[in-house]
Every structure is written in C-alpha cells, then in structure tokens.
XYZ file of C-alpha atoms in Angstrom:
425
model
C 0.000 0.000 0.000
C 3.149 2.754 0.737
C 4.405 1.513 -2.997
C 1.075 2.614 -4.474
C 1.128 5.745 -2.304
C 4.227 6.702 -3.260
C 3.497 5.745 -7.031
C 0.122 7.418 -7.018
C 2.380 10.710 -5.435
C 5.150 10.506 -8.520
C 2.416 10.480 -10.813
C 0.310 13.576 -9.422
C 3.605 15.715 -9.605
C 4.411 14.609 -12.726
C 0.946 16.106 -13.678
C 1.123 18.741 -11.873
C 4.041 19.762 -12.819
C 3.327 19.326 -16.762
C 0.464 21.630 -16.286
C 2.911 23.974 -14.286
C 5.113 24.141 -17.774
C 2.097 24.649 -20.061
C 0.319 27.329 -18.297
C 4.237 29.668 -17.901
C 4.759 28.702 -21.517
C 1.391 29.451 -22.734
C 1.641 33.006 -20.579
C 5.232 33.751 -22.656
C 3.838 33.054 -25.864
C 6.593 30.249 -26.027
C 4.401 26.622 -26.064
C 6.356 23.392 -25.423
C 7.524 22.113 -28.410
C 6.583 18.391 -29.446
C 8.942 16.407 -31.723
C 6.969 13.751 -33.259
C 8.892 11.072 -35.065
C 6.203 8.829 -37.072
C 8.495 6.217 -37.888
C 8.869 6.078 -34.009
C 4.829 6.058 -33.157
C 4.043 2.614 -31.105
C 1.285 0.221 -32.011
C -1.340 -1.298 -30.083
C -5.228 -3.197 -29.928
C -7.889 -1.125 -30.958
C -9.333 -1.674 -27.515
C -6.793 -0.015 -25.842
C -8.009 2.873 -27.073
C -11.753 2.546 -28.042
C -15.030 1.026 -26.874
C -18.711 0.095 -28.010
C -17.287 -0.666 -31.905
C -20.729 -0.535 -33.845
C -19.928 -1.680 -37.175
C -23.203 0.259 -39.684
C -22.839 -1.195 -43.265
C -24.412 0.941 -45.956
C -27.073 -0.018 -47.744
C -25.992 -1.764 -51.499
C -28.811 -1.605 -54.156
C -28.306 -1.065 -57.933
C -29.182 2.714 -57.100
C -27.325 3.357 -53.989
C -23.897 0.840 -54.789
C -20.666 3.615 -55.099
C -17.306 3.191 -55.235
C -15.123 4.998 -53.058
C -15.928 7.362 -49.734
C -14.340 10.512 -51.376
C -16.017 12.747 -48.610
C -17.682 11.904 -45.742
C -20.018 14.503 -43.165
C -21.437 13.031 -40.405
C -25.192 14.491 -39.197
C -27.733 13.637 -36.615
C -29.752 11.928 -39.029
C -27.616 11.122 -42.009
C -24.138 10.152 -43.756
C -23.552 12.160 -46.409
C -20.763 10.763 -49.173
C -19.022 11.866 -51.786
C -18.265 9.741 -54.400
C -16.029 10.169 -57.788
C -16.773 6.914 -59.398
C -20.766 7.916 -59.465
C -19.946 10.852 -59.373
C -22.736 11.636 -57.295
C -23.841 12.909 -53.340
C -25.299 9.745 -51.719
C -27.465 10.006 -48.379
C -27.731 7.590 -46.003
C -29.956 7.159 -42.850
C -28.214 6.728 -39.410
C -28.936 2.805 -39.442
C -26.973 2.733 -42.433
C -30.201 2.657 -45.225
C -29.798 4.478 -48.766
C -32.417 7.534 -48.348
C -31.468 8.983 -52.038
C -29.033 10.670 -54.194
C -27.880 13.750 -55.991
C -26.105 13.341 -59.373
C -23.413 15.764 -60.512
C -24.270 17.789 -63.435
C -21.625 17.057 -66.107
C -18.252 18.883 -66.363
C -18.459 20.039 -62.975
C -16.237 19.368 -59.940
C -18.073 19.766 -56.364
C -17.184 21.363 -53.449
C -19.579 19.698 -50.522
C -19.913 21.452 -47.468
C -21.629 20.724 -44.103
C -23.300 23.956 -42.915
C -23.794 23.749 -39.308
C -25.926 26.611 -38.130
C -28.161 26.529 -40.856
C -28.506 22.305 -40.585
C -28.484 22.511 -44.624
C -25.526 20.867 -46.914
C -24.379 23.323 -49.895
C -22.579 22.208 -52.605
C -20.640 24.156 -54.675
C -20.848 23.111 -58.598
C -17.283 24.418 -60.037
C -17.329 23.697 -63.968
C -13.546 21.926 -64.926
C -13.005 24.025 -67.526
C -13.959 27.578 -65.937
C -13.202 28.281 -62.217
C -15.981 31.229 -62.699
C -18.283 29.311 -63.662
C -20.254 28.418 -60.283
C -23.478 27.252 -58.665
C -24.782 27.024 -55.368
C -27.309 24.707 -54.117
C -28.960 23.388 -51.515
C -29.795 19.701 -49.705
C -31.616 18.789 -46.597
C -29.605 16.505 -44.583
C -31.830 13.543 -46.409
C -30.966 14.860 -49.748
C -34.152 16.946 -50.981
C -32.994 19.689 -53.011
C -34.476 22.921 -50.585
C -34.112 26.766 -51.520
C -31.471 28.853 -50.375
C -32.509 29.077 -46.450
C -33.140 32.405 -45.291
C -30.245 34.164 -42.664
C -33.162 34.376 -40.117
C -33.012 30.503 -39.705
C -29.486 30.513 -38.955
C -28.431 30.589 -35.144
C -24.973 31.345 -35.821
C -23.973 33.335 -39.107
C -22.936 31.553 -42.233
C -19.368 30.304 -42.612
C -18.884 30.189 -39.003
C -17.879 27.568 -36.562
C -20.439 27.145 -33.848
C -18.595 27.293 -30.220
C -22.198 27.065 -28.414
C -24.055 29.817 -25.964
C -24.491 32.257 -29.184
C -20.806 32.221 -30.122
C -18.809 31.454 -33.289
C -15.826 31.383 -34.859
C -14.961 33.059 -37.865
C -11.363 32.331 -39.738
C -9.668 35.001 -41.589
C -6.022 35.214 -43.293
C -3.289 37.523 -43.589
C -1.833 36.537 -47.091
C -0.806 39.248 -49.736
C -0.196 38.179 -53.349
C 2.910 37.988 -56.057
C 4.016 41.735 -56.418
C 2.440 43.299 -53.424
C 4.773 43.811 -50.442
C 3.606 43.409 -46.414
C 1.999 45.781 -44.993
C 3.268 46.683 -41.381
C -0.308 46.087 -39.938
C -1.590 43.413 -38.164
C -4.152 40.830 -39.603
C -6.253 38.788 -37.371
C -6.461 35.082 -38.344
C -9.326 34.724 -35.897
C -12.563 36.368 -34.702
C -14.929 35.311 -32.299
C -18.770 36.460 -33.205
C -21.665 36.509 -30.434
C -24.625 36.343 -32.527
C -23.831 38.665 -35.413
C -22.077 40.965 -33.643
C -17.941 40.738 -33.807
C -16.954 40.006 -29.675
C -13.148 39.649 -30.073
C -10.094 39.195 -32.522
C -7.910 36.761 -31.749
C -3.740 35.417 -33.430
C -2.891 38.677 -34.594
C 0.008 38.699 -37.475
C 1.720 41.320 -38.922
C 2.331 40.855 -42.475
C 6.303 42.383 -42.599
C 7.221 40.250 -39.438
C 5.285 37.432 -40.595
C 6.303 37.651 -44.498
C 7.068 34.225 -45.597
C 4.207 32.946 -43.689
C 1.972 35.398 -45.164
C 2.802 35.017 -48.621
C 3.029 31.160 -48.812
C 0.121 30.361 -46.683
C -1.623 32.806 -44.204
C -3.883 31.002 -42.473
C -5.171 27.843 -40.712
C -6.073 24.246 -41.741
C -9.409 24.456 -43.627
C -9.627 28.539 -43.180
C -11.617 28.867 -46.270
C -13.491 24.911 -46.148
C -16.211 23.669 -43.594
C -14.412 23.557 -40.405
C -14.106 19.520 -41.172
C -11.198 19.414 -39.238
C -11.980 20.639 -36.187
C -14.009 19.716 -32.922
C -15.820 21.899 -30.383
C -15.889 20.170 -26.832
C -17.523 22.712 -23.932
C -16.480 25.840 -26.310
C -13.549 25.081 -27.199
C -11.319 24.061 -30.593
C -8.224 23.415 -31.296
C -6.419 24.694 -34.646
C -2.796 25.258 -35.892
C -1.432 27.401 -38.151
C 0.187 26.132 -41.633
C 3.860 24.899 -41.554
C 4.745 26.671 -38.125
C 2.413 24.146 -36.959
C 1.813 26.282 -33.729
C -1.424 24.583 -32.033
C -3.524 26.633 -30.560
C -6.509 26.280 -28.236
C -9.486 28.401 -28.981
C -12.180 29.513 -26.930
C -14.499 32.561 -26.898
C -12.291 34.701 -25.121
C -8.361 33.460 -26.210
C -6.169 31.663 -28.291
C -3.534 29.851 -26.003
C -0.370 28.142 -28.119
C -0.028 24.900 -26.215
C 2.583 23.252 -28.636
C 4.571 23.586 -31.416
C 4.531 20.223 -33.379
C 8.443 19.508 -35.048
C 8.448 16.580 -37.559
C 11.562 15.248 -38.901
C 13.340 17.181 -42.067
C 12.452 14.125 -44.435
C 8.369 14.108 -43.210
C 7.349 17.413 -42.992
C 7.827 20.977 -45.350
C 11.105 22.997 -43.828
C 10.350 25.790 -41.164
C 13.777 27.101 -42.415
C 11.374 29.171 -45.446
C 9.600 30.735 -42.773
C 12.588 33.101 -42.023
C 13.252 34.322 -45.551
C 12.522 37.746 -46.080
C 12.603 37.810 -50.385
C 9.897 36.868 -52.395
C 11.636 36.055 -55.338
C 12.964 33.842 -52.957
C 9.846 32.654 -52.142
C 8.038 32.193 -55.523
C 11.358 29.560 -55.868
C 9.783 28.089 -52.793
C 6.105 27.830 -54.160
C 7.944 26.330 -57.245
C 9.139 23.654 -55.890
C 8.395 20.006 -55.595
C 8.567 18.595 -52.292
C 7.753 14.938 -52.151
C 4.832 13.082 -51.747
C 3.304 12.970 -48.782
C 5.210 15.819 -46.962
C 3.291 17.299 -44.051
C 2.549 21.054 -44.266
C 0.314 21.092 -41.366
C -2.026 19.209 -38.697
C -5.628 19.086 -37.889
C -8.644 17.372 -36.130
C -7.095 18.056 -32.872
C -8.709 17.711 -29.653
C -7.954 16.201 -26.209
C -9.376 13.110 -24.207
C -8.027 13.246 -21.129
C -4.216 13.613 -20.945
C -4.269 12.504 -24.876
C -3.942 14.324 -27.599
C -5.106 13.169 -31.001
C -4.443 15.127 -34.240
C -3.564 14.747 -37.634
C -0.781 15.170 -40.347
C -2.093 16.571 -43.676
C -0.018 16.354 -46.795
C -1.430 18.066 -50.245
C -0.501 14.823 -52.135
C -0.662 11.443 -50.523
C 1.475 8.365 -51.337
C -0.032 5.068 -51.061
C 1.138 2.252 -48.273
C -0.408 -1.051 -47.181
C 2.378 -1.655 -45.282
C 2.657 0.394 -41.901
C 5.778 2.096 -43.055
C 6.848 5.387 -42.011
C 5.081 7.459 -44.788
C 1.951 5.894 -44.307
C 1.636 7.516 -40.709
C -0.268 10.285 -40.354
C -2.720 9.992 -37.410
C -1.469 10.160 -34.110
C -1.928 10.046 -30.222
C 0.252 11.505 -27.887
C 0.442 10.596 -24.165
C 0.874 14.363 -22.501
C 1.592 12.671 -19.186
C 3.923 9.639 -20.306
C 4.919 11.290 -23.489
C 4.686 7.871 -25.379
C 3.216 7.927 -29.242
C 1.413 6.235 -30.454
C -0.345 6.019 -34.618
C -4.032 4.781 -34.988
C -2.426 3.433 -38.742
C -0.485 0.468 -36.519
C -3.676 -0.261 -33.710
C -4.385 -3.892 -34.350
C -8.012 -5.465 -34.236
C -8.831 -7.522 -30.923
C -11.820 -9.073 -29.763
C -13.619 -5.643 -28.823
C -14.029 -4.921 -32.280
C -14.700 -8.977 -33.622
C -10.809 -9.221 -35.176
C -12.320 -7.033 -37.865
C -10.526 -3.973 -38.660
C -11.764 -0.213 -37.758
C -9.672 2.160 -40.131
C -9.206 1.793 -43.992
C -6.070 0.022 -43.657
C -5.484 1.466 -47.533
C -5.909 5.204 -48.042
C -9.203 6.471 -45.970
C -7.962 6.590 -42.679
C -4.740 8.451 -44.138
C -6.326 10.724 -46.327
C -9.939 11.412 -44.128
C -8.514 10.889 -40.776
C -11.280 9.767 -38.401
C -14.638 12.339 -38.132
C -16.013 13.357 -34.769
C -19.732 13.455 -34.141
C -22.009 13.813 -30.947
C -18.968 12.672 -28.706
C -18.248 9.575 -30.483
C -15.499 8.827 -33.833
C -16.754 7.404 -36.709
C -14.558 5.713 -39.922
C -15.684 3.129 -42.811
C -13.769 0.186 -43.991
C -14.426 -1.330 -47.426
C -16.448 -4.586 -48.212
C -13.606 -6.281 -49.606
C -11.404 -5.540 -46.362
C -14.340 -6.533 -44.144
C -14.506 -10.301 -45.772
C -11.541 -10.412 -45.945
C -10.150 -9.640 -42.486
C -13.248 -12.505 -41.636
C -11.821 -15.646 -43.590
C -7.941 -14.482 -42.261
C -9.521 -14.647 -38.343
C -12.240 -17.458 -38.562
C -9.080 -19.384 -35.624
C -9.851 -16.575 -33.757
C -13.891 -17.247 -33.451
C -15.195 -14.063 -34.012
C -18.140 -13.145 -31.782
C -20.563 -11.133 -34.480
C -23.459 -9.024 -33.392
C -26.698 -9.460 -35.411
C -26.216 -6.789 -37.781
C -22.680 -8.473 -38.904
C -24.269 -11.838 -39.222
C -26.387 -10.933 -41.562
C -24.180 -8.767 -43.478
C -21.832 -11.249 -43.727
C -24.314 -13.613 -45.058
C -26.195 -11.312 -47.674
C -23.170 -9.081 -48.504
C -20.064 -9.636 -50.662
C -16.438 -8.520 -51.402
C -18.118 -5.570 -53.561
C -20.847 -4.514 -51.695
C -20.586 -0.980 -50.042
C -18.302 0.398 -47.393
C -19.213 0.340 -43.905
C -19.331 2.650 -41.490
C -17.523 2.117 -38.133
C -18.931 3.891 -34.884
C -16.738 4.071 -31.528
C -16.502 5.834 -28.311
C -12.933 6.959 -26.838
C -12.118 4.973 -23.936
C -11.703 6.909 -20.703
C-alpha cells in the first residue's frame, strides 16, 4: 500500500508539474515544443483505445452501390458521401439505409460542405473548364434539393464555426499576393462572433514580421473549407497554423499556443522558409516540388483526457499497405507519459470482432477519423471486411446481429461500412 502511495504521489507531480510548464509557456507566448517522429509512433489493440465498436454497413442496391468514400459529413440523421466513381452525393440514414441521391451535373467538380448553423448541406458546382463558372445549391440533410434558407433561420452566421451559448468562430487570413509587399499592420487570423455581432479578434500577425508565412500560406487548416477538421468540446477548438504548426486552443475569449509540433526534415515541409525575407525567394519556394506525402500542417485536434489526437495533412498522398513510415499520419500523444502512439499500426482484438476499424489502404490516411455527438466514426471497405473474416475465422469471431447478416447477404463488392466508436476513458 506505501508503494502505491508513493506511485500514485510521482504520478500527481508529474501532472502537476506538466500543467505547471504549459500554463508559464502558454503566458510567454513560447508553447512546449513536441517532436513527433512517425516512424517512431508505437502500435497497439484497438481496444486499448476505443469502446462500443458498432460496425453500420451501408445499404448496397443497384441505385445506392458507389465506389469509393471521397467525402464523408457526419449528421444527426444522415451520412452524407461523396463519391467520384458515381460521381454523385449519396445520403444515407443513421442505421446505415440508402435515403437517395444527388447526381453531378456534367463537367463540374463539387465542393460539398456541411453547414452547421443553418442544418443545410451546400454544394458548390465548379465547372472543370472555368473556375468562374459556379453554382450554389442546396440539400436537406436527407438529400431533398431545398431553396437557399433564409439568414433568419441561422443561429450562428454563415461560414462560421459554432462554439455554443451564441458564439462562433470566424477564420480570416493575412496573405498578400505575387508583387504586393507586407503591410506593417496586423491581420487577425481569428474572430470570435456573439450572434452577429464581432466580440473579439484573436492570433494577430503582422504581415512584414510574418512575411514568408503570409505570402506562402496565411492562415489555418481548412480557413476557407467547412471547419471539417476541427471539434468543439464545452467551447472550445483546437487549430494550428500552416507549416509553423503552432497549435492553438481556442475559446471565446483566447487563443492559447499549447505546442509547437516539429516533424523530422524528411516528413514534414522545412520551417527554415519561414525566415526568408525575399519573395523572389519565395516564388522559388512555391515552385518547388517537395515529395509526396510531406506534411505542411495538422488538424482534427482535440484532447481526451491527458491525450492528444491530431492529424498530419499532406497536399498529395502516397499510397502504403504496409505500416511504413510514410503511411503515418494519425497520431496520439500521451501528454503525461509522453509515449506515441499512430491509430495506422492499432491492431483489431476481440472488442471490435478481429475485424478492422480504419481503412487500412488510403481512408484513414487521407480522411482521418470524423467526430460526431462525442463519439469517432470511420468506414472500412467490403472487400477488407470479408476479408479480415476468412484471415480470423481461428480466432472465433463473436458477431453481433447486424454483422451476421451482413456477412451472409453481402459480398467482397458490396458498399463500405461505417464504423462507430466511443474513446475509452
């Protein structure tokens, strides 16, 4: 009982004293910084770090079979998907039944977006051939085409991240183009709204001390998308700012820096350009090819506990089934123990029925995992599904209902599906 006592002590400093380093760090402006080596990230079971695996395959009918989840938004009562093979937005119901479909029109590329506030999904019809050419339109979350929705039915103002009690987040940049030169102003990357009224700015930069940052990127992940890659939890969102990857935590009141993420020279794009102060220099930069799979930023952060999960996201992606180094991307990292660990090399147990949870090909590095309604949804493919069941029938699987009988009226081609957990506490 003294061991454990004395144990239980160690680790309560060790926290404490953790928090001790954030909190003077975060008051200098000077965050911990966080090497992260992926070719270094641990393994583990799937159970270690999830519970309640719900496995929701999606309905497969002539009309409603697709190819490949290009895009997927997560509702209270839908799935919507992207997909390039139909080239087509298909809805799904929460139980995993095909509710209908939207077909592109031809020559056109969309740009689907979730619109939170308004509850509506708008999708953005961009012609191939002509960037100007555009149109808008409008879906209910079960795929009827609807008109525009008036501003009056919004609760928080379009384009904004909803932080809850009437607040929102609005994302802004402070990037100037080829020939202009910074300004010596500041530029807000951040503004908090309550209701439609602006409450507070928030990450000011200043173009001249900021220049390379400016001109090559000037902003956040997803700053002009649909917030994909970020969650709220009691207020609050987490975000990071391009290459500097400086994480920040956002509520409705401040933007604390709680760590600046360092990859390896050969994984992510070189902070070195960040100090140049020429743009010819810097058009060389934007030039440039760096290789495949390079990581010029991270998203989808947010904490459980002492972990911290959050993403790598590359502009081109190279291909692995093999859990080599480039194919790592998503990671968790043990504040308190400082261990890390990559969901790409968590190994399927008995809580989730030996089958797997992630696309073990390019979803889970491309996507990521989405976040809904406090639990962390993925999709596997068909073919993975029967297959991972013929390599683990030693293993006797224990199936719930809804596998059984997808197993037995399903194939190898049938459609994706969808894989629900909660985070284990």
């Amino acid at each position: 009982m003294r061991r454990i006592n004395h144990l239980r002590r160690i680790l309560m400093a060790a926290a404490a004293a953790m928090s001790i380093f954030m909190n003077a760090n975060a008051q200098s402006g000077k965050p911990p910084v966080l090497r992260i080596d992926p070719s270094q990230a641990y393994g583990g079971n799937i159970s270690d770090f999830f519970s309640d695996v719900t496995y929701i395959p999606l309905e497969t009918t002539k009309e409603s079979l697709f190819g490949d989840i290009g895009k997927l938004i997560v509702t209270d009562s839908s799935f919507v998907i992207a997909d390039m093979d139909t080239r087509s937005t298909l809805f799904f119901r929460p139980n995993g039944r095909f509710a209908g479909k939207v077909k592109w029109p031809a020559n056109t590329m969309p740009e689907i977006k979730y619109d939170r506030s308004g509850q509506v999904i708008q999708v953005y019809y961009i012609h191939q051939y002509d960037e100007a050419r555009k149109s808008l339109a409008y879906y209910s979350l079960s795929g009827q085409a609807i008109p525009a929705p008036r501003l009056r039915n919004y609760v928080y103002p379009q384009g904004h991240l909803p932080l809850g009690q009437g607040y929102s987040l609005r994302l802004n940049n402070c990037q100037f183009g080829k020939g202009a030169q910074p300004k010596d102003s500041i530029f807000y990357l951040a503004e908090i709204y309550k209701g439609d009224a602006l409450y507070k700015r928030l990450l000011p930069y200043n173009q001249r001390a900021k220049m390379a940052f400016c001109y090559l990127f000037g902003k956040v992940v997803n700053a002009g998308g649909d917030f994909s890659g970020f969650i709220v939890q009691d207020g609050v969102t987490y975000m990071a700012t391009a290459v500097e990857n400086l994480m920040y935590r956002i509520s409705k009141d401040t933007a604390v820096p709680v760590y600046q993420v360092v990859f390896p020279m050969n994984t992510a794009y070189p902070q070195s350009v960040l100090q140049m102060k020429d743009t010819r220099l810097l058009d060389s930069v934007k030039a440039a090819a760096r290789p495949v799979g390079t990581i010029i930023s991270i998203s989808k952060i947010f904490y459980n506990k002492r972990k911290l999960f959050f993403k790598g996201e590359s502009p081109y992606y190279l291909s692995y089934l093999s859990t080599g180094a480039n194919s790592i991307y998503n990671f968790v990292y043990d504040t308190l123990s400082r261990q890390l660990v990559s969901l790409e090399r968590l190994a399927p147990d008995a809580g989730c029925s030996f089958l797997p949870a992630f696309d073990p090909r390019d979803g889970l590095m491309i996507n990521g995992v989405y976040h809904h309604g406090g639990r962390i949804y993925s999709y596997v493919s068909s073919l993975d599904m029967f297959n991972a069941k013929e390599k683990t029938k030693n293993k006797h699987p224990q199936y719930p209902p809804v596998l059984k009988e997808y197993f037995k009226k399903q194939t190898r081609k049938s459609n994706p599906v969808l894989v629900s957990m909660k985070l284990k506490e």
